[in-house]
mmCIF file with all atom_site columns, C-alpha atoms in Angstrom:
data_model
loop_
_atom_site.group_PDB
_atom_site.id
_atom_site.type_symbol
_atom_site.label_atom_id
_atom_site.label_alt_id
_atom_site.label_comp_id
_atom_site.label_asym_id
_atom_site.label_entity_id
_atom_site.label_seq_id
_atom_site.pdbx_PDB_ins_code
_atom_site.Cartn_x
_atom_site.Cartn_y
_atom_site.Cartn_z
_atom_site.occupancy
_atom_site.B_iso_or_equiv
_atom_site.pdbx_formal_charge
_atom_site.auth_seq_id
_atom_site.auth_comp_id
_atom_site.auth_asym_id
_atom_site.auth_atom_id
_atom_site.pdbx_PDB_model_num
ATOM 1   C CA . MET A 1 1   ? 106.608 -147.156 17.321   1.00 0.00 ? 1   MET A CA 1
ATOM 2   C CA . LYS A 1 2   ? 105.967 -150.266 15.149   1.00 0.00 ? 2   LYS A CA 1
ATOM 3   C CA . LYS A 1 3   ? 102.703 -150.861 16.965   1.00 0.00 ? 3   LYS A CA 1
ATOM 4   C CA . ILE A 1 4   ? 101.547 -147.312 16.260   1.00 0.00 ? 4   ILE A CA 1
ATOM 5   C CA . THR A 1 5   ? 102.492 -147.781 12.600   1.00 0.00 ? 5   THR A CA 1
ATOM 6   C CA . LEU A 1 6   ? 100.354 -150.942 12.547   1.00 0.00 ? 6   LEU A CA 1
ATOM 7   C CA . ILE A 1 7   ? 97.402  -149.008 13.931   1.00 0.00 ? 7   ILE A CA 1
ATOM 8   C CA . VAL A 1 8   ? 97.834  -146.315 11.296   1.00 0.00 ? 8   VAL A CA 1
ATOM 9   C CA . PHE A 1 9   ? 98.103  -148.982 8.578    1.00 0.00 ? 9   PHE A CA 1
ATOM 10  C CA . ALA A 1 10  ? 94.927  -150.717 9.739    1.00 0.00 ? 10  ALA A CA 1
ATOM 11  C CA . LEU A 1 11  ? 93.016  -147.437 9.766    1.00 0.00 ? 11  LEU A CA 1
ATOM 12  C CA . ALA A 1 12  ? 94.420  -146.434 6.369    1.00 0.00 ? 12  ALA A CA 1
ATOM 13  C CA . LEU A 1 13  ? 93.377  -149.802 4.934    1.00 0.00 ? 13  LEU A CA 1
ATOM 14  C CA . LEU A 1 14  ? 89.845  -149.328 6.198    1.00 0.00 ? 14  LEU A CA 1
ATOM 15  C CA . ILE A 1 15  ? 89.661  -145.782 4.789    1.00 0.00 ? 15  ILE A CA 1
ATOM 16  C CA . SER A 1 16  ? 91.054  -146.988 1.463    1.00 0.00 ? 16  SER A CA 1
ATOM 17  C CA . TYR A 1 17  ? 88.480  -149.777 1.266    1.00 0.00 ? 17  TYR A CA 1
ATOM 18  C CA . ASN A 1 18  ? 85.650  -147.372 2.067    1.00 0.00 ? 18  ASN A CA 1
ATOM 19  C CA . ALA A 1 19  ? 86.781  -145.018 -0.728   1.00 0.00 ? 19  ALA A CA 1
ATOM 20  C CA . PHE A 1 20  ? 87.043  -147.892 -3.231   1.00 0.00 ? 20  PHE A CA 1
ATOM 21  C CA . SER A 1 21  ? 83.659  -149.270 -2.192   1.00 0.00 ? 21  SER A CA 1
ATOM 22  C CA . GLN A 1 22  ? 82.083  -145.833 -2.515   1.00 0.00 ? 22  GLN A CA 1
ATOM 23  C CA . GLU A 1 23  ? 83.514  -145.486 -6.038   1.00 0.00 ? 23  GLU A CA 1
ATOM 24  C CA . ILE A 1 24  ? 81.999  -148.806 -7.150   1.00 0.00 ? 24  ILE A CA 1
ATOM 25  C CA . THR A 1 25  ? 78.624  -147.910 -5.657   1.00 0.00 ? 25  THR A CA 1
ATOM 26  C CA . THR A 1 26  ? 78.669  -144.501 -7.326   1.00 0.00 ? 26  THR A CA 1
ATOM 27  C CA . ASP A 1 27  ? 79.494  -146.038 -10.724  1.00 0.00 ? 27  ASP A CA 1
ATOM 28  C CA . ILE A 1 28  ? 76.696  -148.599 -10.582  1.00 0.00 ? 28  ILE A CA 1
ATOM 29  C CA . SER A 1 29  ? 74.254  -145.944 -9.349   1.00 0.00 ? 29  SER A CA 1
ATOM 30  C CA . LYS A 1 30  ? 75.158  -143.745 -12.316  1.00 0.00 ? 30  LYS A CA 1
ATOM 31  C CA . THR A 1 31  ? 74.595  -146.678 -14.634  1.00 0.00 ? 31  THR A CA 1
ATOM 32  C CA . VAL A 1 32  ? 71.195  -147.332 -13.089  1.00 0.00 ? 32  VAL A CA 1
ATOM 33  C CA . GLU A 1 33  ? 70.178  -143.672 -13.472  1.00 0.00 ? 33  GLU A CA 1
ATOM 34  C CA . GLN A 1 34  ? 71.340  -143.647 -17.082  1.00 0.00 ? 34  GLN A CA 1
ATOM 35  C CA . GLN A 1 35  ? 69.321  -146.763 -17.814  1.00 0.00 ? 35  GLN A CA 1
ATOM 36  C CA . LYS A 1 36  ? 66.264  -145.287 -16.098  1.00 0.00 ? 36  LYS A CA 1
ATOM 37  C CA . GLU A 1 37  ? 66.610  -142.334 -18.450  1.00 0.00 ? 37  GLU A CA 1
ATOM 38  C CA . ALA A 1 38  ? 66.963  -144.751 -21.367  1.00 0.00 ? 38  ALA A CA 1
ATOM 39  C CA . VAL A 1 39  ? 63.734  -146.469 -20.319  1.00 0.00 ? 39  VAL A CA 1
ATOM 40  C CA . ARG A 1 40  ? 61.917  -143.125 -20.088  1.00 0.00 ? 40  ARG A CA 1
ATOM 41  C CA . ASN A 1 41  ? 63.196  -142.149 -23.525  1.00 0.00 ? 41  ASN A CA 1
ATOM 42  C CA . ALA A 1 42  ? 62.194  -145.527 -24.967  1.00 0.00 ? 42  ALA A CA 1
ATOM 43  C CA . GLU A 1 43  ? 58.703  -145.207 -23.461  1.00 0.00 ? 43  GLU A CA 1
ATOM 44  C CA . ALA A 1 44  ? 58.292  -141.704 -24.902  1.00 0.00 ? 44  ALA A CA 1
ATOM 45  C CA . ALA A 1 45  ? 59.563  -142.865 -28.312  1.00 0.00 ? 45  ALA A CA 1
ATOM 46  C CA . LYS A 1 46  ? 57.180  -145.836 -28.274  1.00 0.00 ? 46  LYS A CA 1
ATOM 47  C CA . LYS A 1 47  ? 54.203  -143.583 -27.494  1.00 0.00 ? 47  LYS A CA 1
ATOM 48  C CA . ASP A 1 48  ? 55.152  -141.171 -30.284  1.00 0.00 ? 48  ASP A CA 1
ATOM 49  C CA . ILE A 1 49  ? 55.591  -144.010 -32.782  1.00 0.00 ? 49  ILE A CA 1
ATOM 50  C CA . GLU A 1 50  ? 52.306  -145.637 -31.721  1.00 0.00 ? 50  GLU A CA 1
ATOM 51  C CA . ARG A 1 51  ? 50.440  -142.333 -32.073  1.00 0.00 ? 51  ARG A CA 1
ATOM 52  C CA . GLN A 1 52  ? 51.958  -141.681 -35.494  1.00 0.00 ? 52  GLN A CA 1
ATOM 53  C CA . SER A 1 53  ? 51.403  -145.286 -36.535  1.00 0.00 ? 53  SER A CA 1
ATOM 54  C CA . ARG A 1 54  ? 47.710  -145.146 -35.645  1.00 0.00 ? 54  ARG A CA 1
ATOM 55  C CA . LYS A 1 55  ? 47.279  -142.093 -37.869  1.00 0.00 ? 55  LYS A CA 1
ATOM 56  C CA . GLU A 1 56  ? 49.247  -143.642 -40.728  1.00 0.00 ? 56  GLU A CA 1
ATOM 57  C CA . ILE A 1 57  ? 47.473  -146.995 -40.523  1.00 0.00 ? 57  ILE A CA 1
ATOM 58  C CA . ALA A 1 58  ? 44.063  -145.281 -40.482  1.00 0.00 ? 58  ALA A CA 1
ATOM 59  C CA . ARG A 1 59  ? 45.057  -143.298 -43.590  1.00 0.00 ? 59  ARG A CA 1
ATOM 60  C CA . TYR A 1 60  ? 46.463  -146.349 -45.363  1.00 0.00 ? 60  TYR A CA 1
ATOM 61  C CA . LYS A 1 61  ? 43.405  -148.471 -44.536  1.00 0.00 ? 61  LYS A CA 1
ATOM 62  C CA . ASP A 1 62  ? 41.107  -145.724 -45.788  1.00 0.00 ? 62  ASP A CA 1
ATOM 63  C CA . GLY A 1 63  ? 43.067  -145.653 -49.052  1.00 0.00 ? 63  GLY A CA 1
ATOM 64  C CA . ILE A 1 64  ? 42.982  -149.454 -49.276  1.00 0.00 ? 64  ILE A CA 1
ATOM 65  C CA . SER A 1 65  ? 39.218  -149.462 -48.704  1.00 0.00 ? 65  SER A CA 1
ATOM 66  C CA . ARG A 1 66  ? 38.654  -146.913 -51.499  1.00 0.00 ? 66  ARG A CA 1
ATOM 67  C CA . SER A 1 67  ? 40.928  -148.887 -53.828  1.00 0.00 ? 67  SER A CA 1
ATOM 68  C CA . GLU A 1 68  ? 39.084  -152.124 -53.041  1.00 0.00 ? 68  GLU A CA 1
ATOM 69  C CA . ASP A 1 69  ? 35.752  -150.441 -53.841  1.00 0.00 ? 69  ASP A CA 1
ATOM 70  C CA . GLN A 1 70  ? 37.252  -149.183 -57.097  1.00 0.00 ? 70  GLN A CA 1
ATOM 71  C CA . LEU A 1 71  ? 38.567  -152.669 -57.859  1.00 0.00 ? 71  LEU A CA 1
ATOM 72  C CA . LYS A 1 72  ? 35.138  -154.166 -57.235  1.00 0.00 ? 72  LYS A CA 1
ATOM 73  C CA . ASP A 1 73  ? 33.570  -151.621 -59.599  1.00 0.00 ? 73  ASP A CA 1
ATOM 74  C CA . LEU A 1 74  ? 36.172  -152.315 -62.306  1.00 0.00 ? 74  LEU A CA 1
ATOM 75  C CA . LYS A 1 75  ? 35.610  -156.067 -62.099  1.00 0.00 ? 75  LYS A CA 1
ATOM 76  C CA . ALA A 1 76  ? 31.846  -155.567 -62.291  1.00 0.00 ? 76  ALA A CA 1
ATOM 77  C CA . ARG A 1 77  ? 32.235  -153.385 -65.406  1.00 0.00 ? 77  ARG A CA 1
ATOM 78  C CA . LYS A 1 78  ? 34.540  -155.953 -66.988  1.00 0.00 ? 78  LYS A CA 1
ATOM 79  C CA . LYS A 1 79  ? 32.065  -158.739 -66.272  1.00 0.00 ? 79  LYS A CA 1
ATOM 80  C CA . LYS A 1 80  ? 29.202  -156.723 -67.760  1.00 0.00 ? 80  LYS A CA 1
ATOM 81  C CA . ILE A 1 81  ? 31.147  -155.958 -70.950  1.00 0.00 ? 81  ILE A CA 1
ATOM 82  C CA . LYS A 1 82  ? 32.108  -159.622 -71.342  1.00 0.00 ? 82  LYS A CA 1
ATOM 83  C CA . GLU A 1 83  ? 28.459  -160.564 -70.969  1.00 0.00 ? 83  GLU A CA 1
ATOM 84  C CA . GLU A 1 84  ? 27.596  -158.056 -73.709  1.00 0.00 ? 84  GLU A CA 1
ATOM 85  C CA . ILE A 1 85  ? 30.328  -159.325 -76.054  1.00 0.00 ? 85  ILE A CA 1
ATOM 86  C CA . LYS A 1 86  ? 29.286  -162.984 -75.968  1.00 0.00 ? 86  LYS A CA 1
ATOM 87  C CA . PRO A 1 87  ? 25.862  -162.568 -77.653  1.00 0.00 ? 87  PRO A CA 1
ATOM 88  C CA . GLU A 1 88  ? 27.392  -160.135 -80.150  1.00 0.00 ? 88  GLU A CA 1
ATOM 89  C CA . LYS A 1 89  ? 30.028  -162.715 -81.102  1.00 0.00 ? 89  LYS A CA 1
ATOM 90  C CA . ASP A 1 90  ? 27.350  -165.393 -81.401  1.00 0.00 ? 90  ASP A CA 1
ATOM 91  C CA . LEU A 1 91  ? 25.260  -163.064 -83.551  1.00 0.00 ? 91  LEU A CA 1
ATOM 92  C CA . LEU A 1 92  ? 28.257  -162.185 -85.726  1.00 0.00 ? 92  LEU A CA 1
ATOM 93  C CA . LYS A 1 93  ? 28.989  -165.869 -86.248  1.00 0.00 ? 93  LYS A CA 1
ATOM 94  C CA . LEU A 1 94  ? 25.426  -166.470 -87.438  1.00 0.00 ? 94  LEU A CA 1
ATOM 95  C CA . LYS A 1 95  ? 25.481  -163.410 -89.678  1.00 0.00 ? 95  LYS A CA 1
ATOM 96  C CA . GLU A 1 96  ? 28.833  -164.402 -91.214  1.00 0.00 ? 96  GLU A CA 1
ATOM 97  C CA . SER A 1 97  ? 27.398  -167.842 -92.000  1.00 0.00 ? 97  SER A CA 1
ATOM 98  C CA . ALA A 1 98  ? 24.277  -166.218 -93.487  1.00 0.00 ? 98  ALA A CA 1
ATOM 99  C CA . LEU A 1 99  ? 26.440  -163.886 -95.568  1.00 0.00 ? 99  LEU A CA 1
ATOM 100 C CA . LYS A 1 100 ? 28.435  -166.799 -96.978  1.00 0.00 ? 100 LYS A CA 1
ATOM 101 C CA . ALA A 1 101 ? 25.265  -168.743 -97.775  1.00 0.00 ? 101 ALA A CA 1
ATOM 102 C CA . THR A 1 102 ? 23.693  -165.711 -99.433  1.00 0.00 ? 102 THR A CA 1
ATOM 103 C CA . LYS A 1 103 ? 26.813  -165.127 -101.544 1.00 0.00 ? 103 LYS A CA 1
ATOM 104 C CA . LYS A 1 104 ? 26.874  -168.746 -102.619 1.00 0.00 ? 104 LYS A CA 1
ATOM 105 C CA . ALA A 1 105 ? 23.209  -168.745 -103.570 1.00 0.00 ? 105 ALA A CA 1
ATOM 106 C CA . ALA A 1 106 ? 23.486  -165.440 -105.391 1.00 0.00 ? 106 ALA A CA 1
ATOM 107 C CA . ARG A 1 107 ? 26.480  -166.608 -107.430 1.00 0.00 ? 107 ARG A CA 1
ATOM 108 C CA . ALA A 1 108 ? 24.653  -169.761 -108.406 1.00 0.00 ? 108 ALA A CA 1
ATOM 109 C CA . ASP A 1 109 ? 21.699  -167.763 -109.714 1.00 0.00 ? 109 ASP A CA 1
ATOM 110 C CA . GLY A 1 110 ? 23.795  -164.816 -110.880 1.00 0.00 ? 110 GLY A CA 1
ATOM 111 C CA . LEU A 1 111 ? 24.259  -161.648 -108.826 1.00 0.00 ? 111 LEU A CA 1
ATOM 112 C CA . SER A 1 112 ? 21.488  -159.147 -109.429 1.00 0.00 ? 112 SER A CA 1
ATOM 113 C CA . ASP A 1 113 ? 21.475  -155.551 -108.253 1.00 0.00 ? 113 ASP A CA 1
ATOM 114 C CA . ALA A 1 114 ? 19.081  -156.562 -105.478 1.00 0.00 ? 114 ALA A CA 1
ATOM 115 C CA . ASP A 1 115 ? 21.458  -159.345 -104.378 1.00 0.00 ? 115 ASP A CA 1
ATOM 116 C CA . LYS A 1 116 ? 24.347  -156.922 -104.339 1.00 0.00 ? 116 LYS A CA 1
ATOM 117 C CA . ALA A 1 117 ? 22.367  -154.472 -102.210 1.00 0.00 ? 117 ALA A CA 1
ATOM 118 C CA . VAL A 1 118 ? 21.442  -157.237 -99.729  1.00 0.00 ? 118 VAL A CA 1
ATOM 119 C CA . LEU A 1 119 ? 25.031  -158.456 -99.518  1.00 0.00 ? 119 LEU A CA 1
ATOM 120 C CA . LYS A 1 120 ? 26.275  -154.899 -98.992  1.00 0.00 ? 120 LYS A CA 1
ATOM 121 C CA . GLU A 1 121 ? 23.785  -154.346 -96.177  1.00 0.00 ? 121 GLU A CA 1
ATOM 122 C CA . MET A 1 122 ? 24.697  -157.662 -94.526  1.00 0.00 ? 122 MET A CA 1
ATOM 123 C CA . LYS A 1 123 ? 28.414  -156.804 -94.734  1.00 0.00 ? 123 LYS A CA 1
ATOM 124 C CA . ALA A 1 124 ? 27.753  -153.381 -93.190  1.00 0.00 ? 124 ALA A CA 1
ATOM 125 C CA . GLU A 1 125 ? 25.815  -154.972 -90.308  1.00 0.00 ? 125 GLU A CA 1
ATOM 126 C CA . ASN A 1 126 ? 28.628  -157.451 -89.687  1.00 0.00 ? 126 ASN A CA 1
ATOM 127 C CA . GLU A 1 127 ? 31.243  -154.716 -89.756  1.00 0.00 ? 127 GLU A CA 1
ATOM 128 C CA . SER A 1 128 ? 29.194  -152.722 -87.266  1.00 0.00 ? 128 SER A CA 1
ATOM 129 C CA . ILE A 1 129 ? 29.059  -155.709 -84.920  1.00 0.00 ? 129 ILE A CA 1
ATOM 130 C CA . LYS A 1 130 ? 32.817  -156.253 -85.326  1.00 0.00 ? 130 LYS A CA 1
ATOM 131 C CA . ARG A 1 131 ? 33.511  -152.612 -84.428  1.00 0.00 ? 131 ARG A CA 1
ATOM 132 C CA . SER A 1 132 ? 31.303  -152.891 -81.382  1.00 0.00 ? 132 SER A CA 1
ATOM 133 C CA . ILE A 1 133 ? 33.134  -156.032 -80.271  1.00 0.00 ? 133 ILE A CA 1
ATOM 134 C CA . LYS A 1 134 ? 36.559  -154.409 -80.820  1.00 0.00 ? 134 LYS A CA 1
ATOM 135 C CA . LEU A 1 135 ? 35.554  -151.343 -78.797  1.00 0.00 ? 135 LEU A CA 1
ATOM 136 C CA . LYS A 1 136 ? 34.344  -153.533 -75.974  1.00 0.00 ? 136 LYS A CA 1
ATOM 137 C CA . GLU A 1 137 ? 37.526  -155.623 -76.076  1.00 0.00 ? 137 GLU A CA 1
ATOM 138 C CA . ALA A 1 138 ? 39.580  -152.406 -75.982  1.00 0.00 ? 138 ALA A CA 1
ATOM 139 C CA . SER A 1 139 ? 37.540  -151.306 -72.950  1.00 0.00 ? 139 SER A CA 1
ATOM 140 C CA . ILE A 1 140 ? 38.326  -154.626 -71.249  1.00 0.00 ? 140 ILE A CA 1
ATOM 141 C CA . LYS A 1 141 ? 42.045  -154.065 -71.873  1.00 0.00 ? 141 LYS A CA 1
ATOM 142 C CA . ASP A 1 142 ? 41.782  -150.583 -70.354  1.00 0.00 ? 142 ASP A CA 1
ATOM 143 C CA . ILE A 1 143 ? 39.952  -152.010 -67.359  1.00 0.00 ? 143 ILE A CA 1
ATOM 144 C CA . ASP A 1 144 ? 42.623  -154.714 -66.965  1.00 0.00 ? 144 ASP A CA 1
ATOM 145 C CA . ARG A 1 145 ? 45.308  -152.011 -66.867  1.00 0.00 ? 145 ARG A CA 1
ATOM 146 C CA . SER A 1 146 ? 43.309  -150.107 -64.265  1.00 0.00 ? 146 SER A CA 1
ATOM 147 C CA . ILE A 1 147 ? 42.815  -153.280 -62.217  1.00 0.00 ? 147 ILE A CA 1
ATOM 148 C CA . LYS A 1 148 ? 46.547  -153.909 -62.293  1.00 0.00 ? 148 LYS A CA 1
ATOM 149 C CA . LYS A 1 149 ? 47.231  -150.348 -61.139  1.00 0.00 ? 149 LYS A CA 1
ATOM 150 C CA . VAL A 1 150 ? 44.667  -150.540 -58.319  1.00 0.00 ? 150 VAL A CA 1
ATOM 151 C CA . ASN A 1 151 ? 46.046  -153.899 -57.192  1.00 0.00 ? 151 ASN A CA 1
ATOM 152 C CA . LYS A 1 152 ? 49.482  -152.303 -56.923  1.00 0.00 ? 152 LYS A CA 1
ATOM 153 C CA . GLU A 1 153 ? 48.027  -149.470 -54.849  1.00 0.00 ? 153 GLU A CA 1
ATOM 154 C CA . ILE A 1 154 ? 46.347  -151.950 -52.521  1.00 0.00 ? 154 ILE A CA 1
ATOM 155 C CA . SER A 1 155 ? 49.554  -153.960 -52.228  1.00 0.00 ? 155 SER A CA 1
ATOM 156 C CA . ALA A 1 156 ? 51.554  -150.790 -51.480  1.00 0.00 ? 156 ALA A CA 1
ATOM 157 C CA . GLY A 1 157 ? 49.007  -149.737 -48.850  1.00 0.00 ? 157 GLY A CA 1
ATOM 158 C CA . LYS A 1 158 ? 49.139  -153.109 -47.117  1.00 0.00 ? 158 LYS A CA 1
ATOM 159 C CA . LYS A 1 159 ? 52.935  -153.051 -47.235  1.00 0.00 ? 159 LYS A CA 1
ATOM 160 C CA . ALA A 1 160 ? 52.923  -149.587 -45.627  1.00 0.00 ? 160 ALA A CA 1
ATOM 161 C CA . VAL A 1 161 ? 50.602  -150.849 -42.869  1.00 0.00 ? 161 VAL A CA 1
ATOM 162 C CA . ARG A 1 162 ? 52.966  -153.758 -42.171  1.00 0.00 ? 162 ARG A CA 1
ATOM 163 C CA . ALA A 1 163 ? 55.952  -151.383 -42.105  1.00 0.00 ? 163 ALA A CA 1
ATOM 164 C CA . SER A 1 164 ? 54.167  -149.068 -39.662  1.00 0.00 ? 164 SER A CA 1
ATOM 165 C CA . LYS A 1 165 ? 53.299  -151.993 -37.384  1.00 0.00 ? 165 LYS A CA 1
ATOM 166 C CA . LYS A 1 166 ? 56.889  -153.175 -37.646  1.00 0.00 ? 166 LYS A CA 1
ATOM 167 C CA . GLU A 1 167 ? 58.104  -149.781 -36.372  1.00 0.00 ? 167 GLU A CA 1
ATOM 168 C CA . VAL A 1 168 ? 55.830  -150.103 -33.343  1.00 0.00 ? 168 VAL A CA 1
ATOM 169 C CA . SER A 1 169 ? 57.096  -153.628 -32.757  1.00 0.00 ? 169 SER A CA 1
ATOM 170 C CA . ALA A 1 170 ? 60.722  -152.431 -32.962  1.00 0.00 ? 170 ALA A CA 1
ATOM 171 C CA . ALA A 1 171 ? 59.992  -149.627 -30.467  1.00 0.00 ? 171 ALA A CA 1
ATOM 172 C CA . SER A 1 172 ? 58.360  -152.130 -28.105  1.00 0.00 ? 172 SER A CA 1
ATOM 173 C CA . LYS A 1 173 ? 61.355  -154.424 -28.435  1.00 0.00 ? 173 LYS A CA 1
ATOM 174 C CA . GLU A 1 174 ? 63.738  -151.553 -27.659  1.00 0.00 ? 174 GLU A CA 1
ATOM 175 C CA . LEU A 1 175 ? 61.691  -150.636 -24.587  1.00 0.00 ? 175 LEU A CA 1
ATOM 176 C CA . ARG A 1 176 ? 61.710  -154.249 -23.354  1.00 0.00 ? 176 ARG A CA 1
ATOM 177 C CA . SER A 1 177 ? 65.484  -154.373 -23.846  1.00 0.00 ? 177 SER A CA 1
ATOM 178 C CA . ALA A 1 178 ? 65.962  -151.111 -21.916  1.00 0.00 ? 178 ALA A CA 1
ATOM 179 C CA . LYS A 1 179 ? 63.785  -152.388 -19.062  1.00 0.00 ? 179 LYS A CA 1
ATOM 180 C CA . LYS A 1 180 ? 65.696  -155.667 -19.006  1.00 0.00 ? 180 LYS A CA 1
ATOM 181 C CA . ASP A 1 181 ? 69.041  -153.823 -18.803  1.00 0.00 ? 181 ASP A CA 1
ATOM 182 C CA . LEU A 1 182 ? 67.690  -151.614 -16.022  1.00 0.00 ? 182 LEU A CA 1
ATOM 183 C CA . LYS A 1 183 ? 66.407  -154.585 -14.058  1.00 0.00 ? 183 LYS A CA 1
ATOM 184 C CA . HIS A 1 184 ? 69.760  -156.313 -14.399  1.00 0.00 ? 184 HIS A CA 1
ATOM 185 C CA . SER A 1 185 ? 71.683  -153.220 -13.262  1.00 0.00 ? 185 SER A CA 1
ATOM 186 C CA . GLN A 1 186 ? 69.318  -152.674 -10.322  1.00 0.00 ? 186 GLN A CA 1
ATOM 187 C CA . LYS A 1 187 ? 69.963  -156.246 -9.218   1.00 0.00 ? 187 LYS A CA 1
ATOM 188 C CA . ILE A 1 188 ? 73.718  -155.663 -9.475   1.00 0.00 ? 188 ILE A CA 1
ATOM 189 C CA . GLU A 1 189 ? 73.354  -152.438 -7.504   1.00 0.00 ? 189 GLU A CA 1
ATOM 190 C CA . LYS A 1 190 ? 71.406  -154.244 -4.807   1.00 0.00 ? 190 LYS A CA 1
ATOM 191 C CA . ASP A 1 191 ? 73.958  -157.069 -4.658   1.00 0.00 ? 191 ASP A CA 1
ATOM 192 C CA . VAL A 1 192 ? 76.855  -154.586 -4.554   1.00 0.00 ? 192 VAL A CA 1
ATOM 193 C CA . ARG A 1 193 ? 75.285  -152.669 -1.682   1.00 0.00 ? 193 ARG A CA 1
ATOM 194 C CA . LYS A 1 194 ? 74.641  -155.865 0.257    1.00 0.00 ? 194 LYS A CA 1
ATOM 195 C CA . ALA A 1 195 ? 78.179  -157.086 -0.370   1.00 0.00 ? 195 ALA A CA 1
ATOM 196 C CA . GLU A 1 196 ? 79.553  -153.668 0.487    1.00 0.00 ? 196 GLU A CA 1
ATOM 197 C CA . ALA A 1 197 ? 77.683  -153.605 3.780    1.00 0.00 ? 197 ALA A CA 1
ATOM 198 C CA . ALA A 1 198 ? 78.803  -157.136 4.682    1.00 0.00 ? 198 ALA A CA 1
ATOM 199 C CA . VAL A 1 199 ? 82.434  -156.601 3.726    1.00 0.00 ? 199 VAL A CA 1
ATOM 200 C CA . GLN A 1 200 ? 82.587  -153.197 5.364    1.00 0.00 ? 200 GLN A CA 1
ATOM 201 C CA . ALA A 1 201 ? 81.150  -154.583 8.602    1.00 0.00 ? 201 ALA A CA 1
ATOM 202 C CA . ALA A 1 202 ? 83.704  -157.395 8.538    1.00 0.00 ? 202 ALA A CA 1
ATOM 203 C CA . ALA A 1 203 ? 86.533  -154.995 7.690    1.00 0.00 ? 203 ALA A CA 1
ATOM 204 C CA . GLU A 1 204 ? 85.524  -152.606 10.430   1.00 0.00 ? 204 GLU A CA 1
ATOM 205 C CA . ALA A 1 205 ? 85.329  -155.421 12.974   1.00 0.00 ? 205 ALA A CA 1
ATOM 206 C CA . GLU A 1 206 ? 88.715  -156.717 11.869   1.00 0.00 ? 206 GLU A CA 1
ATOM 207 C CA . ALA A 1 207 ? 90.279  -153.251 11.948   1.00 0.00 ? 207 ALA A CA 1
ATOM 208 C CA . VAL A 1 208 ? 88.861  -152.520 15.394   1.00 0.00 ? 208 VAL A CA 1
ATOM 209 C CA . ALA A 1 209 ? 90.090  -155.882 16.651   1.00 0.00 ? 209 ALA A CA 1
ATOM 210 C CA . ALA A 1 210 ? 93.558  -155.130 15.263   1.00 0.00 ? 210 ALA A CA 1
ATOM 211 C CA . VAL A 1 211 ? 93.578  -151.708 16.883   1.00 0.00 ? 211 VAL A CA 1
ATOM 212 C CA . ASP A 1 212 ? 92.412  -153.180 20.208   1.00 0.00 ? 212 ASP A CA 1
ATOM 213 C CA . THR A 1 213 ? 95.151  -155.786 20.054   1.00 0.00 ? 213 THR A CA 1
ATOM 214 C CA . VAL A 1 214 ? 97.806  -153.169 19.393   1.00 0.00 ? 214 VAL A CA 1
ATOM 215 C CA . VAL A 1 215 ? 96.485  -150.799 22.046   1.00 0.00 ? 215 VAL A CA 1
ATOM 216 C CA . ASN A 1 216 ? 96.392  -153.596 24.618   1.00 0.00 ? 216 ASN A CA 1
ATOM 217 C CA . ALA A 1 217 ? 99.912  -154.541 23.687   1.00 0.00 ? 217 ALA A CA 1
ATOM 218 C CA . VAL A 1 218 ? 101.038 -150.921 24.068   1.00 0.00 ? 218 VAL A CA 1
ATOM 219 C CA . ILE A 1 219 ? 99.327  -150.621 27.438   1.00 0.00 ? 219 ILE A CA 1
ATOM 220 C CA . GLN A 1 220 ? 100.932 -153.797 28.672   1.00 0.00 ? 220 GLN A CA 1
#
């Protein structure tokens, strides 16, 4: 009776091991399938982000290009106005000196009506030049404000391009991580199956040997 119990125990042990081994294999297989799905999802997400990023980057770069053309035009206008102001300032300086000299000479000889008329005309010309210079300087200030605004737009566009590229990079990184996890789990699955096969073969051989020993003992 004890020998029969030993046979039953050996068989039960083998069955128990097989059930446990099957559970481990099933768990790792589920993990592998889940990670395969994660890889597929990551690949799909990466493609979507890349497609969207290409559209966004093209739009941003188009905006940057237009802003850079605008900036170039603004700088050219500013340069032209500055070039116009310089001779006007030089002329005003000469005219102011001439006005002072004329006043001095007229006072020395006594101001006649003709002198007064000349001085009035000279003052009017100088005032006209001053107004022209002020208008041009005001235009330069307006252009400087516009340049500052356009520079901000260009900076924002470039920042958006970097952010879009960063999203693609993050998606690529996530995909690489998912593939790495999958590869690792597949290796574990392979190792588990090999170990399972080896251990099961050994367990079966040992169980059969135990049963043979008991049976032989019973027969004898």
